[in-house]
DNA sequence: ACATAAATTGAACCAATATTCATTTTATCT
DNA sequence: AGATAAAATGAATATTGGTTCAATTTATGT
């Protein structure tokens, strides 16, 4: 005999999975990431440690799901912000602004996506570097287009895109980790200018 | 009664400390850094695990010493390479070339200084970010000088320096971790150009 | 309300690794 | 060479954190 879950139970389970993911996000975003043990995550989510394994096969599965989710949120926002533009520079700038806005308002996401003090978790590191590489890949597409349109000089766009993302990441990270809120408006314009000039925007 | 160490013993001890540090360097630079356990380090250094603790208070002390040492080597090289130049741009370029050369010839150093470390070692991460911040600080000094000389436009040099280092790091890292040796000469020139243009070199 | 499926619990288990310490080996001094 | 200080050893210990599972609680269907 098989029992069927009621709507109420399904909702409760979904909510629990959500709570686990949120707890993991919060704990992973903290300065001392060592605290993101299964026990701590379960506690923060308000469940017993064993319960965790009813929702995720193992810790790797959680990390994987969480990173995919966060990255998707970022890409969705970027897509939305870029939509109004056709000019290559505008699109790049919109991308940067979308990232800045998201990371400023959700610092925990930024710490997880950009920070360089990763976990002693193989899956985390792999996934993480996949994401950075994907951001570089997307940037490269824009750069190739800009060259196509002769808006920037010929260059190794793989390298440029890597530099572009690296510069951006480092600045956002410094931003997030600094206590004194630097002058956002100036810093903001500085990194955007740096990157666009770096490409050779004439 | 206190015995006095002979020269021979002192030398042997120095050599052992050296061996431990070298073993740690090599193991930490490997892709799978998980292998850098005290046991593995001791084994590679040719000593018993317990002996390690006669040379370093604990693992943190080892990491600390090692990072300081590597960073000093890098700074010494940079200093030497910059010596011939007085022009700000030349100095910056010399710095980048020094870094590239060092990192290319000693990939293990680069991995340790620039790469993500799956070590959940608090000391490692702290030290590591200290080093990056110091590199940014040194770069900022150069940028302020360039502005002073009106060679680049006014800008938030803290942010620019951060972007500069971030771009550079990301490119070197991609370089190191890629298997196919991309065209060094082009990549090399691309990142240098990106950064100098980014600053607004006219 | 009863029987059984499903979900939950948290203590126990296990693996990995840093650190200690009783014992052994080597070095120093008379 | 004998006595003892110093160094070295590696098995034992401690700790941390992921995972399992027998026991308990809750949900479902008659």
XYZ file of C-alpha atoms (C1' of nucleotides) in Angstrom:
464
model
C 0.000 0.000 0.000
C 1.318 3.382 -0.965
C 0.183 6.500 0.786
C -0.203 9.716 -1.100
C 1.235 12.948 0.160
C -1.274 15.685 0.847
C -0.752 19.191 -0.430
C 0.124 20.312 3.064
C 2.966 17.833 3.361
C 4.320 18.701 -0.051
C 4.387 22.341 0.879
C 6.114 21.635 4.132
C 8.771 19.638 2.326
C 9.362 22.308 -0.234
C 9.637 24.858 2.494
C 12.168 22.710 4.284
C 14.308 22.325 1.221
C 14.154 26.077 0.802
C 15.140 26.567 4.420
C 18.127 24.287 4.030
C 19.275 26.140 0.939
C 18.853 29.488 2.623
C 20.687 28.345 5.711
C 23.546 27.111 3.563
C 23.678 30.406 1.723
C 23.847 32.400 4.874
C 26.451 30.251 6.512
C 28.613 30.010 3.422
C 28.529 33.761 3.037
C 29.923 34.363 6.479
C 33.522 35.368 6.883
C 34.377 32.204 8.683
C 33.010 29.697 6.270
C 34.222 26.842 8.380
C 30.908 27.100 10.155
C 29.011 25.707 7.240
C 28.935 22.154 8.484
C 25.926 19.955 7.892
C 25.185 20.135 11.572
C 25.252 23.920 11.541
C 23.200 24.129 8.370
C 20.611 21.750 9.775
C 20.455 23.678 13.004
C 19.983 26.979 11.210
C 17.301 25.392 9.049
C 15.565 24.126 12.171
C 15.869 20.429 11.465
C 17.842 17.482 12.785
C 21.087 16.610 11.078
C 19.725 13.331 9.786
C 16.810 15.095 8.138
C 19.200 16.878 5.860
C 19.838 13.618 4.065
C 16.185 13.211 3.236
C 16.442 16.358 1.124
C 19.901 16.068 -0.379
C 21.932 13.006 -1.240
C 24.992 14.535 0.381
C 26.738 17.803 0.982
C 28.014 17.981 -2.561
C 24.465 17.834 -3.887
C 23.522 20.762 -1.685
C 26.475 22.856 -2.841
C 25.732 22.003 -6.426
C 22.074 22.959 -6.177
C 22.834 26.118 -4.273
C 25.460 27.412 -6.683
C 23.321 26.634 -9.701
C 20.475 28.516 -8.121
C 22.511 31.584 -7.276
C 24.136 31.683 -10.663
C 20.782 31.431 -12.346
C 19.501 34.380 -10.352
C 22.467 36.418 -11.491
C 22.128 35.458 -15.129
C 18.422 36.218 -15.101
C 19.052 39.673 -13.758
C 21.815 40.334 -16.253
C 19.597 39.226 -19.095
C 16.835 41.509 -17.956
C 19.116 44.516 -17.580
C 20.717 44.004 -20.965
C 17.450 43.646 -22.798
C 16.933 47.338 -23.606
C 20.318 47.743 -25.302
C 21.747 46.861 -28.668
C 25.070 48.680 -28.537
C 27.889 46.449 -27.323
C 29.275 48.897 -24.802
C 25.869 49.556 -23.371
C 25.283 45.865 -22.950
C 28.591 45.403 -21.182
C 27.905 48.328 -18.941
C 24.419 47.047 -18.177
C 25.956 43.717 -17.242
C 28.360 45.347 -14.844
C 25.667 47.488 -13.326
C 23.409 44.485 -12.861
C 26.201 42.663 -11.076
C 27.059 45.599 -8.897
C 23.456 46.127 -7.902
C 22.877 42.497 -7.110
C 26.064 42.110 -5.169
C 25.563 45.284 -3.221
C 22.065 44.398 -2.197
C 22.835 40.745 -1.525
C 26.313 40.665 -0.173
C 26.020 37.045 0.807
C 25.508 36.093 -2.827
C 28.559 38.056 -3.784
C 30.684 36.384 -1.169
C 29.645 32.993 -2.405
C 30.004 33.738 -6.101
C 33.119 35.846 -6.046
C 35.113 35.253 -2.950
C 38.339 33.451 -3.231
C 38.509 31.707 0.052
C 36.684 28.592 -0.935
C 35.777 25.511 0.939
C 37.749 22.396 1.379
C 35.061 20.920 -0.750
C 36.027 19.627 -4.146
C 32.626 20.135 -5.689
C 32.455 23.686 -4.459
C 35.753 24.556 -6.023
C 34.942 22.914 -9.313
C 31.514 24.480 -9.567
C 32.888 27.804 -8.522
C 35.529 27.869 -11.161
C 32.981 26.689 -13.716
C 30.919 29.756 -12.938
C 33.823 32.146 -13.289
C 34.748 30.505 -16.566
C 31.212 30.836 -17.761
C 31.189 34.531 -16.957
C 34.416 34.876 -18.899
C 32.905 32.958 -21.794
C 29.891 35.261 -21.899
C 32.085 38.322 -21.743
C 34.201 37.024 -24.579
C 31.125 36.810 -26.792
C 30.483 40.495 -26.230
C 34.081 41.374 -26.947
C 34.158 39.434 -30.188
C 31.092 41.312 -31.243
C 32.712 44.627 -30.419
C 35.700 43.741 -32.535
C 33.434 42.621 -35.330
C 31.891 46.074 -35.247
C 35.331 47.656 -35.094
C 34.468 49.375 -31.857
C 37.572 48.080 -30.124
C 40.939 47.106 -31.586
C 41.886 43.538 -32.466
C 43.006 41.633 -29.388
C 43.040 38.233 -27.764
C 39.500 38.342 -26.454
C 39.956 35.291 -24.301
C 42.638 37.123 -22.349
C 40.752 40.415 -22.340
C 37.598 38.772 -21.107
C 39.556 37.082 -18.342
C 41.124 40.373 -17.321
C 37.755 42.074 -17.484
C 36.126 39.588 -15.146
C 39.150 39.451 -12.872
C 39.295 43.215 -12.425
C 35.615 43.362 -11.771
C 35.645 40.552 -9.284
C 38.518 41.914 -7.292
C 36.901 45.325 -6.973
C 33.525 43.999 -5.943
C 35.175 41.758 -3.403
C 37.219 44.558 -1.892
C 34.030 46.510 -1.771
C 32.112 43.839 0.005
C 34.785 43.071 2.518
C 35.621 46.640 3.404
C 33.820 47.996 6.382
C 33.888 51.673 5.510
C 31.495 52.124 2.644
C 33.711 53.759 0.070
C 32.123 56.325 -2.156
C 29.969 53.955 -4.167
C 29.313 56.332 -7.028
C 32.970 57.056 -7.738
C 34.175 53.503 -7.238
C 31.367 52.335 -9.423
C 32.347 54.605 -12.269
C 36.028 53.872 -11.803
C 35.810 50.134 -12.352
C 33.471 50.509 -15.302
C 35.811 53.023 -16.909
C 38.826 50.893 -16.162
C 37.354 47.913 -17.895
C 35.988 49.736 -20.901
C 39.214 51.662 -21.395
C 41.122 48.437 -20.912
C 39.338 46.993 -23.906
C 40.438 49.972 -25.938
C 37.172 51.815 -26.191
C 38.056 54.827 -28.268
C 74.403 20.565 32.267
C 73.676 22.078 28.908
C 75.166 20.632 25.769
C 76.144 22.879 22.916
C 75.184 22.111 19.369
C 78.023 21.531 16.948
C 78.114 23.247 13.608
C 77.203 20.008 11.923
C 74.022 19.634 13.923
C 73.010 23.221 13.327
C 73.433 22.729 9.619
C 71.425 19.560 9.654
C 68.627 21.322 11.482
C 68.601 24.204 9.068
C 68.545 21.808 6.198
C 65.606 19.994 7.744
C 63.630 23.159 8.190
C 64.374 23.985 4.570
C 63.243 20.538 3.504
C 59.991 20.903 5.367
C 59.317 24.267 3.760
C 60.118 22.944 0.320
C 57.951 19.903 0.813
C 55.087 22.129 1.894
C 55.547 24.341 -1.141
C 55.477 21.460 -3.511
C 52.506 19.779 -1.959
C 50.504 22.981 -1.614
C 51.127 23.826 -5.235
C 49.678 20.585 -6.491
C 46.240 20.575 -8.000
C 44.836 18.438 -5.285
C 45.967 20.407 -2.315
C 44.240 18.080 0.057
C 47.460 16.128 0.047
C 49.274 18.729 2.065
C 48.728 17.057 5.407
C 51.408 17.177 8.051
C 51.971 13.491 7.501
C 52.481 13.990 3.779
C 54.709 16.992 4.278
C 56.812 15.123 6.816
C 57.064 12.129 4.549
C 58.142 14.238 1.596
C 60.676 16.004 3.808
C 61.998 12.629 4.924
C 61.178 12.959 8.612
C 58.703 11.465 11.045
C 55.461 13.306 11.641
C 56.374 14.102 15.223
C 59.629 15.692 14.117
C 57.687 18.344 12.296
C 56.668 19.797 15.609
C 60.259 20.279 16.643
C 60.626 22.731 13.778
C 57.271 24.483 13.746
C 54.859 25.165 16.564
C 51.962 23.991 14.437
C 50.698 23.924 10.885
C 49.732 27.574 10.982
C 53.284 28.565 11.782
C 54.485 26.634 8.763
C 51.976 28.267 6.436
C 52.840 31.645 7.818
C 56.570 31.200 7.354
C 56.148 29.750 3.911
C 53.923 32.512 2.599
C 56.180 35.204 3.990
C 59.129 33.575 2.305
C 57.465 33.256 -1.080
C 56.151 36.776 -0.969
C 59.580 38.085 -0.109
C 61.069 36.295 -3.098
C 58.493 37.911 -5.334
C 59.037 41.395 -3.942
C 62.794 41.052 -4.256
C 62.481 40.133 -7.888
C 60.071 42.975 -8.581
C 62.391 45.422 -6.891
C 65.315 44.232 -8.954
C 63.401 44.417 -12.234
C 62.082 47.871 -11.526
C 65.456 49.286 -10.585
C 66.512 50.399 -14.094
C 63.394 52.491 -14.664
C 62.224 55.916 -13.569
C 59.143 56.344 -15.753
C 55.975 55.225 -13.995
C 54.653 53.163 -16.868
C 57.957 51.417 -17.319
C 58.025 50.552 -13.658
C 54.523 49.144 -13.767
C 55.329 47.148 -16.848
C 58.529 45.869 -15.286
C 56.506 44.773 -12.285
C 54.089 42.849 -14.425
C 56.862 41.263 -16.431
C 58.672 40.244 -13.278
C 55.523 38.597 -11.995
C 54.820 36.861 -15.255
C 58.328 35.531 -15.508
C 58.388 34.303 -11.959
C 54.987 32.695 -12.181
C 55.702 31.071 -15.486
C 58.957 29.578 -14.355
C 57.718 28.577 -10.941
C 54.146 27.606 -11.393
C 53.975 26.195 -7.929
C 54.689 29.606 -6.459
C 52.017 31.122 -8.606
C 49.455 28.597 -7.525
C 50.211 29.276 -3.927
C 50.246 33.044 -4.233
C 47.395 33.501 -6.647
C 45.219 30.485 -6.660
C 42.217 29.584 -4.683
C 43.161 27.404 -1.837
C 40.869 24.629 -0.836
C 42.596 24.803 2.487
C 40.107 25.777 5.027
C 42.999 27.090 6.933
C 42.160 30.361 8.590
C 45.756 31.491 8.719
C 46.289 30.675 5.100
C 43.330 32.688 3.982
C 44.176 35.641 6.155
C 47.792 35.719 5.098
C 46.785 35.226 1.534
C 44.464 38.147 1.467
C 47.070 40.247 3.260
C 49.437 39.591 0.399
C 46.924 40.545 -2.255
C 46.127 43.705 -0.345
C 49.775 44.523 -0.116
C 50.207 44.122 -3.846
C 47.264 46.453 -4.327
C 48.806 48.934 -1.921
C 52.081 48.930 -3.829
C 50.296 49.362 -7.123
C 48.335 52.276 -5.735
C 51.580 54.079 -4.917
C 52.601 53.834 -8.555
C 49.241 55.059 -9.742
C 49.263 58.060 -7.445
C 52.632 58.957 -8.841
C 51.351 58.674 -12.392
C 48.519 61.031 -11.581
C 50.912 63.403 -9.889
C 52.836 63.497 -13.146
C 49.622 63.925 -15.107
C 50.355 60.798 -17.096
C 46.947 59.307 -16.354
C 43.655 61.050 -15.592
C 42.372 61.656 -12.072
C 40.718 58.547 -10.667
C 40.104 56.587 -7.516
C 43.482 54.900 -7.412
C 42.429 52.496 -4.694
C 39.809 51.081 -7.029
C 42.065 51.194 -10.079
C 44.850 49.431 -8.259
C 42.423 46.761 -7.146
C 41.165 46.288 -10.685
C 44.706 46.224 -11.978
C 45.771 43.460 -9.626
C 42.540 41.558 -10.095
C 42.795 41.531 -13.874
C 46.379 40.475 -13.702
C 45.755 37.714 -11.253
C 42.847 36.238 -13.140
C 44.833 36.090 -16.367
C 47.905 34.544 -14.803
C 45.732 31.997 -13.081
C 43.895 31.028 -16.233
C 47.262 30.709 -17.809
C 48.641 28.461 -15.153
C 45.629 26.231 -14.965
C 45.162 25.798 -18.680
C 46.846 22.796 -20.125
C 47.335 24.032 -23.644
C 49.990 26.686 -23.448
C 48.238 29.605 -25.055
C 50.358 31.888 -27.141
C 52.415 33.391 -24.362
C 53.651 36.369 -26.323
C 50.208 37.580 -27.329
C 48.533 36.895 -24.016
C 51.401 38.592 -22.291
C 51.025 41.759 -24.343
C 47.246 41.672 -24.082
C 47.071 41.781 -20.322
C 49.733 44.461 -20.066
C 47.913 46.576 -22.621
C 44.585 45.979 -20.952
C 45.848 47.197 -17.643
C 47.746 50.195 -18.937
C 44.854 51.275 -21.112
C 42.525 50.678 -18.208
C 44.420 53.267 -16.232
C 43.911 55.728 -19.060
C 47.385 55.788 -20.487
C 47.092 58.254 -23.321
C -9.313 3.964 16.023
C -6.184 0.800 14.000
C -2.509 -0.524 10.852
C 1.084 0.794 8.185
C 3.772 4.017 5.358
C 6.560 7.917 5.499
C 9.194 11.340 7.743
C 12.056 12.772 11.489
C 15.333 12.446 15.016
C 19.946 12.628 17.135
C 23.167 9.656 18.940
C 26.520 6.546 17.070
C 29.743 5.656 13.482
C 33.515 6.589 10.518
C 37.259 8.863 8.141
C 40.605 12.211 7.918
C 44.057 14.793 10.120
C 46.336 17.743 13.539
C 48.834 17.058 17.703
C 51.004 14.647 21.674
C 54.077 11.648 24.204
C 56.434 7.447 25.911
C 60.203 5.262 23.870
C 64.375 5.009 21.075
C 68.289 6.979 18.773
C 71.869 10.255 18.352
C 74.994 13.880 20.080
C 77.741 16.029 23.643
C 80.805 16.276 27.431
C 83.936 14.329 30.895
C 83.353 4.546 27.434
C 79.793 6.067 30.451
C 76.355 9.375 31.566
C 73.047 12.453 30.178
C 71.080 16.038 27.143
C 68.821 16.673 22.887
C 66.557 15.100 18.872
C 63.736 11.930 16.498
C 60.221 8.536 16.116
C 55.516 6.876 15.029
C 51.775 4.826 17.318
C 48.195 6.600 20.150
C 45.042 10.417 21.054
C 41.867 14.187 20.112
C 39.037 16.616 17.197
C 36.248 17.745 13.515
C 32.706 16.940 10.387
C 30.147 13.925 7.048
C 27.048 10.048 7.055
C 24.111 6.223 8.819
C 20.455 3.928 11.287
C 17.515 2.059 15.021
C 14.023 4.169 17.422
C 10.267 7.604 17.482
C 6.856 10.633 15.645
C 3.659 11.967 12.220
C 0.643 11.158 8.203
C -2.418 8.335 5.433
C -6.071 5.185 4.342
C -9.732 2.034 5.872
